Tab-separated table of C-alpha atoms and ligand atoms in Angstrom:
chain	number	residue	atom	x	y	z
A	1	UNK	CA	0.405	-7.105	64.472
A	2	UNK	CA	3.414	-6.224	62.035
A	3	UNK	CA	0.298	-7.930	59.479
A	4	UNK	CA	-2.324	-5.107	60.290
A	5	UNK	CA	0.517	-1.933	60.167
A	6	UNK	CA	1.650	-3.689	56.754
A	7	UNK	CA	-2.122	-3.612	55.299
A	8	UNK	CA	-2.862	-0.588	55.734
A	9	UNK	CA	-0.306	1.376	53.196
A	10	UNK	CA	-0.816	-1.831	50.946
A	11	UNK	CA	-4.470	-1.401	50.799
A	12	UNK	CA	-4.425	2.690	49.972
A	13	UNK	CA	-1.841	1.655	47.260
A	14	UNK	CA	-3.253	-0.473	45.666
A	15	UNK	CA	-6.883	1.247	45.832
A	16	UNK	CA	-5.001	4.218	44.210
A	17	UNK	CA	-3.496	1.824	41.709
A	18	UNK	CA	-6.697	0.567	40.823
A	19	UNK	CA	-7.957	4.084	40.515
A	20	UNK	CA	-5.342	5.224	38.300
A	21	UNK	CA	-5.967	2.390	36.281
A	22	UNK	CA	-9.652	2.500	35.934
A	23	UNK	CA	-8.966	6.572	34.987
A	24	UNK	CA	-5.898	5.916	32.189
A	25	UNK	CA	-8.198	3.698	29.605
A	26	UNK	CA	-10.860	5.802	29.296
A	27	UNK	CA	-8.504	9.229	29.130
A	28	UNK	CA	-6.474	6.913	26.644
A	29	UNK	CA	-9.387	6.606	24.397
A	30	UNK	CA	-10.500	9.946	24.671
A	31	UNK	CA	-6.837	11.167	23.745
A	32	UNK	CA	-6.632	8.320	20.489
A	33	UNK	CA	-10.149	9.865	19.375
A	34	UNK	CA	-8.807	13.598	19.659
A	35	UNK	CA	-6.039	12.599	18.139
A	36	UNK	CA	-7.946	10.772	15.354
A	37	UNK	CA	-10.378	13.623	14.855
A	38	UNK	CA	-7.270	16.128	14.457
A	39	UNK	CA	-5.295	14.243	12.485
A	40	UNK	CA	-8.071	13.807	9.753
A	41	UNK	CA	-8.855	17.679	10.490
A	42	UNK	CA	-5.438	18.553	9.306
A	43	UNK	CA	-4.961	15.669	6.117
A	44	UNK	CA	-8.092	17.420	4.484
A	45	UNK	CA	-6.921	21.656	5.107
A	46	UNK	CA	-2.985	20.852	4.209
A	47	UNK	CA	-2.403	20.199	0.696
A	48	UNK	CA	1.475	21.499	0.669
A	49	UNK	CA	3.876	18.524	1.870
A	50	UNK	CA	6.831	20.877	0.829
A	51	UNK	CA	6.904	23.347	3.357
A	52	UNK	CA	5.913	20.971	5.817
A	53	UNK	CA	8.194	19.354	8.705
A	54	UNK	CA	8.995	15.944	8.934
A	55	UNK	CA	7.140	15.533	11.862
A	56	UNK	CA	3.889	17.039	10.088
A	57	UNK	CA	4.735	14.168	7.311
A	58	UNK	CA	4.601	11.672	9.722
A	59	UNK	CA	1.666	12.801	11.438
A	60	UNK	CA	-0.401	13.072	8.370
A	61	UNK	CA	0.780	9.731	7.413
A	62	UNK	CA	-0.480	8.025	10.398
A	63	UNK	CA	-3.635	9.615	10.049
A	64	UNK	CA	-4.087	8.307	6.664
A	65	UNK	CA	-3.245	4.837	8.304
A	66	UNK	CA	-5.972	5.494	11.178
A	67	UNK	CA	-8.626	6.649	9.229
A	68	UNK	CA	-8.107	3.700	6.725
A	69	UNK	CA	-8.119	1.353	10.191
A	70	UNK	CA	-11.733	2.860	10.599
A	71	UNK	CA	-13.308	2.550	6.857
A	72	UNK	CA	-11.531	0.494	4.883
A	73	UNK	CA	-14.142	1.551	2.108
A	74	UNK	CA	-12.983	5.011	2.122
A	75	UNK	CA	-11.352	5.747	-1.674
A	76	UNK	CA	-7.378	5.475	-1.454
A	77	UNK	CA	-5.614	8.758	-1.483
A	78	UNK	CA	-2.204	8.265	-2.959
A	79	UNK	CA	0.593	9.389	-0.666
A	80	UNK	CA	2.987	12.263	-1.919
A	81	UNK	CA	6.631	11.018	-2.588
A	82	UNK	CA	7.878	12.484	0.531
A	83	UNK	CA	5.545	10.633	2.690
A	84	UNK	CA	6.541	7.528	0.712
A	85	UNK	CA	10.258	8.196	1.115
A	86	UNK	CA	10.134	9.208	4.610
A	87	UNK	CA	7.832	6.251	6.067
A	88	UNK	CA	9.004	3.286	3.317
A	89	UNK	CA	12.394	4.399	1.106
A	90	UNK	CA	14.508	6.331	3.694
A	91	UNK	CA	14.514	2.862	5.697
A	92	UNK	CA	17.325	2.290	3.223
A	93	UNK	CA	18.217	4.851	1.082
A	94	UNK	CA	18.482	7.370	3.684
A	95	UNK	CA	21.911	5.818	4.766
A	96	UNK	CA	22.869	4.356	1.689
A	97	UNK	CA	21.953	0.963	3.579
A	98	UNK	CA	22.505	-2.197	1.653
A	99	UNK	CA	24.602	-0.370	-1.146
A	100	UNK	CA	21.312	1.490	-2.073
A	101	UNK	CA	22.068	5.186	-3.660
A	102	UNK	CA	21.739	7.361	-0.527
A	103	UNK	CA	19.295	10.801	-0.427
A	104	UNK	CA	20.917	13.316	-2.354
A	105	UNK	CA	23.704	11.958	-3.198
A	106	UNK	CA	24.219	13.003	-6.777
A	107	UNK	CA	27.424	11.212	-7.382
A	108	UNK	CA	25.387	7.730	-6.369
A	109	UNK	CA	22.219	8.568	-8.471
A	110	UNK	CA	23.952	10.368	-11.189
A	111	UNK	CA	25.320	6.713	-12.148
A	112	UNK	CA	21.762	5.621	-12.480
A	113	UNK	CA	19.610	8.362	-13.658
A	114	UNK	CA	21.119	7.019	-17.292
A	115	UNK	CA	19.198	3.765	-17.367
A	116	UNK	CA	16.108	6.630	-17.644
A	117	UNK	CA	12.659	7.200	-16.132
A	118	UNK	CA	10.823	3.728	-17.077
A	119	UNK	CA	13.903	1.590	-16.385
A	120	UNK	CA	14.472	3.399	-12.372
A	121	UNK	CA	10.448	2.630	-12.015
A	122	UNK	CA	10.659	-0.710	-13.212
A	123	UNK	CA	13.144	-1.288	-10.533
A	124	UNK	CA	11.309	0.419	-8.040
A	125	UNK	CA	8.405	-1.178	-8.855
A	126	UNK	CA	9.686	-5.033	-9.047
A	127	UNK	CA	12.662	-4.398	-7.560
A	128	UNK	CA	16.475	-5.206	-8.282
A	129	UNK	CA	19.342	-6.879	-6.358
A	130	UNK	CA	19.267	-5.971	-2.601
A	131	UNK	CA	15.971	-3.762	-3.302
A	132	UNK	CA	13.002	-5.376	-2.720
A	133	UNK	CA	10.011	-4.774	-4.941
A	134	UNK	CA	7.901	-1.696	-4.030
A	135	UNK	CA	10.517	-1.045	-1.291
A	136	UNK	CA	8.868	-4.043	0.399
A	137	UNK	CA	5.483	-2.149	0.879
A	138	UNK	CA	3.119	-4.337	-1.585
A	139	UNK	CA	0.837	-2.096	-0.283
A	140	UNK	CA	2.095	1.381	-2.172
A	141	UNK	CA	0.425	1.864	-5.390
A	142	UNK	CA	2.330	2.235	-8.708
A	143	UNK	CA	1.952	5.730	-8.493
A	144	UNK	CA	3.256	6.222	-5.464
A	145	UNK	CA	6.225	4.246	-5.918
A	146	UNK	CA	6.806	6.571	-8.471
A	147	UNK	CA	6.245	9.208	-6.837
A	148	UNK	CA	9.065	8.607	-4.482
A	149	UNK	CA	11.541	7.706	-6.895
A	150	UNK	CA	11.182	10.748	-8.676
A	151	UNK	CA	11.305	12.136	-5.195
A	152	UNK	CA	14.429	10.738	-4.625
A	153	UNK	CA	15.878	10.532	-7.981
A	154	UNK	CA	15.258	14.733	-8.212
A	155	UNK	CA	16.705	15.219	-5.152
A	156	UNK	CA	20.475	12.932	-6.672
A	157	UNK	CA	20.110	15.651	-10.130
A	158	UNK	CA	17.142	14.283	-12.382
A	159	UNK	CA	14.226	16.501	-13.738
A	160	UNK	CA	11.606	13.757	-14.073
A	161	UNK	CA	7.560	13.832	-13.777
A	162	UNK	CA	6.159	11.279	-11.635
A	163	UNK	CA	3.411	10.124	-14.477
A	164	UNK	CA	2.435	6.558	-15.262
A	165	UNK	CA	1.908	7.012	-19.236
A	166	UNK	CA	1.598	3.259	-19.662
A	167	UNK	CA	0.083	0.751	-17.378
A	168	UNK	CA	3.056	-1.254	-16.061
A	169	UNK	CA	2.865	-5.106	-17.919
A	170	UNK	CA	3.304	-7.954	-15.436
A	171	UNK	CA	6.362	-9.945	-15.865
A	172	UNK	CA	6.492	-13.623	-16.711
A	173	UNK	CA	6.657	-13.834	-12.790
A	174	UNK	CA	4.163	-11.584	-11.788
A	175	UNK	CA	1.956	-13.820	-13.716
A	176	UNK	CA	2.975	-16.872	-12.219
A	177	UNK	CA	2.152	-15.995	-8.620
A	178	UNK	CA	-1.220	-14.230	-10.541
A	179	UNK	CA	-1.978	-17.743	-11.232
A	180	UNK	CA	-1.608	-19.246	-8.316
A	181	UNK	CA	-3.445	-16.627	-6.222
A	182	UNK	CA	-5.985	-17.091	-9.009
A	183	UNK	CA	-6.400	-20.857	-8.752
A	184	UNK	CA	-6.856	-20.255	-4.718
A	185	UNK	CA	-9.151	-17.224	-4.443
A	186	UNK	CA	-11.116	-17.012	-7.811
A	187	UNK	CA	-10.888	-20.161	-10.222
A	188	UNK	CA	-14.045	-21.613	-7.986
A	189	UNK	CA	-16.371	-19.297	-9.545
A	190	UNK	CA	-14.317	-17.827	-12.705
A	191	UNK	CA	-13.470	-21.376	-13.963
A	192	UNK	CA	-16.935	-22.045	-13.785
A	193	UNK	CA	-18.979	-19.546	-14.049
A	194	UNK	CA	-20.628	-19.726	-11.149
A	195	UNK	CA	-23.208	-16.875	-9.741
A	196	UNK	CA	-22.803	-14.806	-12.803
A	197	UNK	CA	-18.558	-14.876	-12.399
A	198	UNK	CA	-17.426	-13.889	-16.146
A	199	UNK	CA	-15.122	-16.942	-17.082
A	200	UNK	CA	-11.523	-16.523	-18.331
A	201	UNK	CA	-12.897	-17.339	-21.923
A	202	UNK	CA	-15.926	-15.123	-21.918
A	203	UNK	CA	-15.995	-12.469	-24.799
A	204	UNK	CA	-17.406	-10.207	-21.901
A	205	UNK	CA	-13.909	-9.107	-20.788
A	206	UNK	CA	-13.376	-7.633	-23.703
A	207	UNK	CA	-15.881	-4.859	-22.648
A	208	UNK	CA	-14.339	-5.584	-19.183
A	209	UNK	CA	-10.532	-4.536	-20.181
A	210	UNK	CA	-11.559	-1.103	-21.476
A	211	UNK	CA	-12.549	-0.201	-18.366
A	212	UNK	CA	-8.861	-0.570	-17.423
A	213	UNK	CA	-6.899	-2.259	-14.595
A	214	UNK	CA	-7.709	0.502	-12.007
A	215	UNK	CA	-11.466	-0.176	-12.842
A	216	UNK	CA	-10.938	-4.142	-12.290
A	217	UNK	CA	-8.674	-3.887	-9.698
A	218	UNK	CA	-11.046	-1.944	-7.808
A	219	UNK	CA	-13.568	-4.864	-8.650
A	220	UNK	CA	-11.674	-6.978	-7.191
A	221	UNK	CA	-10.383	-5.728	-4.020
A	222	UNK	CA	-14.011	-3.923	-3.366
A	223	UNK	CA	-16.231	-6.469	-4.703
A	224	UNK	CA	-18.700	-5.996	-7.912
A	225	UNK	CA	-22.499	-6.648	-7.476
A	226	UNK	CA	-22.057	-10.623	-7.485
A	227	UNK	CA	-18.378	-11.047	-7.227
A	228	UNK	CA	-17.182	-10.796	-3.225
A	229	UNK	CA	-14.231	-8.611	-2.152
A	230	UNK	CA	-10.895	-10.180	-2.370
A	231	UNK	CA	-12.950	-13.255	-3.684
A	232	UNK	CA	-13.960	-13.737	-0.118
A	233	UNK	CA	-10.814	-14.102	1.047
A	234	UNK	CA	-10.537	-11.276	2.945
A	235	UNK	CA	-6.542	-11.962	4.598
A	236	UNK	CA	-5.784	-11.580	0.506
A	237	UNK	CA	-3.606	-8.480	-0.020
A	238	UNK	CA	-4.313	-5.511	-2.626
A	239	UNK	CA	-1.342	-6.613	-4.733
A	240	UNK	CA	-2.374	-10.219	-4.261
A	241	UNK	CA	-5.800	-9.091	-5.328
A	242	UNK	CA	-4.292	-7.198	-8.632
A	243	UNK	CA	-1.735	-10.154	-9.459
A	244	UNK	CA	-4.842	-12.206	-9.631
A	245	UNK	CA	-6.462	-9.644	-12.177
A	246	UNK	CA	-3.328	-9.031	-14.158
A	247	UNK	CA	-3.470	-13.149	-14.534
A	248	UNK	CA	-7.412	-13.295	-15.971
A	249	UNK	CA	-6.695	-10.165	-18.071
A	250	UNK	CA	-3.458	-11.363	-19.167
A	251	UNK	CA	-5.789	-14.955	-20.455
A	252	UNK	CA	-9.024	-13.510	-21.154
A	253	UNK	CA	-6.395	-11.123	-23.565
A	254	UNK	CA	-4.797	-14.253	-25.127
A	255	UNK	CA	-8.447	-16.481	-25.306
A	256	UNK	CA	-9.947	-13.533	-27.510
A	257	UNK	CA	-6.479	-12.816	-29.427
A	258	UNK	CA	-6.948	-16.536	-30.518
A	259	UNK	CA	-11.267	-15.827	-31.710
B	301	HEC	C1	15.485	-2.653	2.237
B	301	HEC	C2	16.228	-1.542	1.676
B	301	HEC	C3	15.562	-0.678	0.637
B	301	HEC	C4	14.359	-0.019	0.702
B	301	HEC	C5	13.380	-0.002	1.847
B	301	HEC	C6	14.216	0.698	-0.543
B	301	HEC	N1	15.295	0.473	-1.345
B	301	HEC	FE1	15.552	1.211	-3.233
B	301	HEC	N2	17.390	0.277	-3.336
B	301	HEC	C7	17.920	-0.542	-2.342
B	301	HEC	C8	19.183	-1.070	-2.789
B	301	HEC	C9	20.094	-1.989	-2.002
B	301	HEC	C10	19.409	-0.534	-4.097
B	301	HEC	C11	20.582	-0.820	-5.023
B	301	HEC	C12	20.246	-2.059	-5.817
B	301	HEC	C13	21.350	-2.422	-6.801
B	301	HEC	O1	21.473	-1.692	-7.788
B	301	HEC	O2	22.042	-3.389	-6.573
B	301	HEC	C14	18.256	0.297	-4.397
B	301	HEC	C15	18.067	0.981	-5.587
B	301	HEC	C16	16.955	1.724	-5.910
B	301	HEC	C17	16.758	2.407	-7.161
B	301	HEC	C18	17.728	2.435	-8.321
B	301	HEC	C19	17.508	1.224	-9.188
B	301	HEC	C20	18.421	1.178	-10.381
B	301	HEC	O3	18.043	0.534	-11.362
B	301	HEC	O4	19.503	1.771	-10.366
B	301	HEC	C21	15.531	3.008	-7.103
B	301	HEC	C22	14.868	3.832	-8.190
B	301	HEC	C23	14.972	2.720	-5.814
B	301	HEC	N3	15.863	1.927	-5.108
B	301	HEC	C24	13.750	3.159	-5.381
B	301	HEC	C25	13.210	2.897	-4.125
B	301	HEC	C26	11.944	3.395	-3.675
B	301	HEC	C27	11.022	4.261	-4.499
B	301	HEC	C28	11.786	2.947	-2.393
B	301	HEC	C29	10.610	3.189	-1.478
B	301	HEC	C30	9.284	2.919	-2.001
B	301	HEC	C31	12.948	2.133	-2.058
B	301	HEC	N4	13.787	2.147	-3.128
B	301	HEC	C32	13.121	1.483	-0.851
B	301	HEC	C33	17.369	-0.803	-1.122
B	301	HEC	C34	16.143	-0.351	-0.664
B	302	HEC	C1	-18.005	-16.470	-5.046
B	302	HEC	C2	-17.732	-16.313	-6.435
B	302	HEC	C3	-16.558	-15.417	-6.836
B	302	HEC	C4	-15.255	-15.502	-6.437
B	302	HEC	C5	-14.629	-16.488	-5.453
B	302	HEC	C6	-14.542	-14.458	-7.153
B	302	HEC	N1	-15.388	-13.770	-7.967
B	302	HEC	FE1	-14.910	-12.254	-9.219
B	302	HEC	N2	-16.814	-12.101	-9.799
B	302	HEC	C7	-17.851	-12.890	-9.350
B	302	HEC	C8	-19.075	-12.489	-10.018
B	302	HEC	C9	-20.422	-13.093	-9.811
B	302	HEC	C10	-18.727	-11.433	-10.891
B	302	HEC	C11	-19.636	-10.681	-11.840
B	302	HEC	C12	-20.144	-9.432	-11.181
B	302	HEC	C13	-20.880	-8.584	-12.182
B	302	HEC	O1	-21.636	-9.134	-12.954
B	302	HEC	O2	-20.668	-7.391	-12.167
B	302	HEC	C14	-17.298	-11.220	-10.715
B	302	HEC	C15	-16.593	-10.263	-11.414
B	302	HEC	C16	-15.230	-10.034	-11.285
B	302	HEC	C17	-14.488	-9.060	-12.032
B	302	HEC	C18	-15.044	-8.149	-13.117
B	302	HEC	C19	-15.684	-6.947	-12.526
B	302	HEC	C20	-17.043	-6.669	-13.097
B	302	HEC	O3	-17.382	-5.493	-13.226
B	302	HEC	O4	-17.778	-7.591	-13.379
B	302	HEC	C21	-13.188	-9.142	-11.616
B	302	HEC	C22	-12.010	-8.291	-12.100
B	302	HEC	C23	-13.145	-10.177	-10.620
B	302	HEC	N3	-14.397	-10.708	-10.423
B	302	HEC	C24	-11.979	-10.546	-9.966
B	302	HEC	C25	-11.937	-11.566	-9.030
B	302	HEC	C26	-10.726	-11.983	-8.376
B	302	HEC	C27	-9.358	-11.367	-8.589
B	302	HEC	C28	-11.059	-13.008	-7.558
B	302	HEC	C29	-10.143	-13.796	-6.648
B	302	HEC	C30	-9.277	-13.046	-5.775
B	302	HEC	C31	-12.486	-13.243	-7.699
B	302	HEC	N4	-12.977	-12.353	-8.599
B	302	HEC	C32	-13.188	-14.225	-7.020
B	302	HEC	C33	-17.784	-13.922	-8.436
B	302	HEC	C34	-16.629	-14.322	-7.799
């Protein structure tokens, strides 16, 4: 008896469980799509970061990350240096964490701002000390590393233009891991030529460098008619990707230096 007067309330709870539950994925999806659909509505009309509220940054920045998560073939739009500081740099240097030179803190910065524009990038870029390269984002591209340190650096009493006048060289290091990413990914075919793959010693990347590292970065991570994206690997990073390139330019340079 106590059985049957137990079942009953069981079995209309859990039937309205199971209701709820077959209702909330479906509203779930429709809410991520709206969601999805506004936030790419709103990256293309709003072109002013300044006036906008942090939570509008953040927004806008996930909807840069969703859309990407769609079509990874869609062209990269670089992130302004607010965005960068707010979803990568403020991690540290919005407390001063780690010793870093805290937001706005012109006393901190003003120490710094001396070393001078190309020096603060450098850092920024391959990092120094406590501060990891590219804020540990490999992801961020040169420019918009840049574009948060001047972000930063403008806000602790500099005047600088976030510009990339020359292309950053790879260090000694930079081409060491290049290598070894190389000799992983890329030596199968570039060592040998195979399907068409220009070789390291092949007067070709002469013509090839011109088109500059964005050009054969691109290549690389995208794929050129013959060569596959991220050499086929595709659980290779972008930065993995452009170490790799910065190693064949950096020998294909030195092979036709020595002709
Ligand atoms: C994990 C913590 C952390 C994150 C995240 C971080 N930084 Fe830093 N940053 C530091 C620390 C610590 C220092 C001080 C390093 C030192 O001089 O010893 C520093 C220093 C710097 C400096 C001054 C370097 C110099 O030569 O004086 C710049 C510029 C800088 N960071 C830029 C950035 C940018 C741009 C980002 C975001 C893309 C970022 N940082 C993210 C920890 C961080
Ligand atoms: C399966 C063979 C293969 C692998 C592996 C491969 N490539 Fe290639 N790659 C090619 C071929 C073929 C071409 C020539 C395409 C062409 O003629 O445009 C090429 C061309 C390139 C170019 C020049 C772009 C151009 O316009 O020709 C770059 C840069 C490049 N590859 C980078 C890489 C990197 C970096 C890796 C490793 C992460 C890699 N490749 C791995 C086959 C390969």
């Amino acid at each position: 008896m106590t059985d049957h007067h137990e079942m009953t309330p069981t079995t209309v709870k859990d039937f309205l469980l199971a209701l709820l539950g077959g209702l909330a994925a479906p509203l779930l999806t429709i809410i991520l799509i709206v969601g999805l659909v506004v936030g790419i509505q709103a990256r293309q009309t709003d072109d002013d970061p300044a006036d906008a509220s942090d939570k509008a940054v953040r927004a806008r920045i996930q909807s840069v990350g969703m859309s990407m998560a769609i079509d990874p073939s869609k062209p990269h739009v670089d992130l302004t240096g607010e965005q960068v500081y707010t979803d990568i740099c403020s991690a540290c240097h919005g407390s001063g964490a780690l010793g870093s030179p805290k937001f706005k803190d012109t006393a901190a910065w003003g120490k710094r701002l001396g070393q001078g524009y190309d020096t603060l990038l450098l850092h920024a870029l391959t990092g120094i000390r406590k501060m990891p390269a590219r804020g540990g984002e490999p992801d961020l591209t040169d420019l918009e590393v840049a574009r948060a340190m001047v972000y930063m650096a403008n806000a602790g009493g500099a005047k600088f233009e976030a510009t990339l006048k020359k292309e950053v060289e790879p260090t000694a290091a930079d081409l060491a891991r290049g290598k070894m990413i190389y000799a992983q990914n890329c030596a199968s075919c570039h060592d040998t030529g195979m399907t068409g793959a220009q070789k390291l010693t092949d007067p070709a990347w002469a013509g090839l460098i011109k088109q500059g590292k964005d050009y054969l970065y691109g290549a690389a991570i995208n794929g050129t008619f013959g060569g596959p994206a991220r050499g086929g690997n595709d659980k290779l990073t972008d930065a993995e990707a452009k170490a790799a390139v910065d190693y064949m330019v950096n020998e294909a340079k030195t092979t036709l230096a020595k002709k």
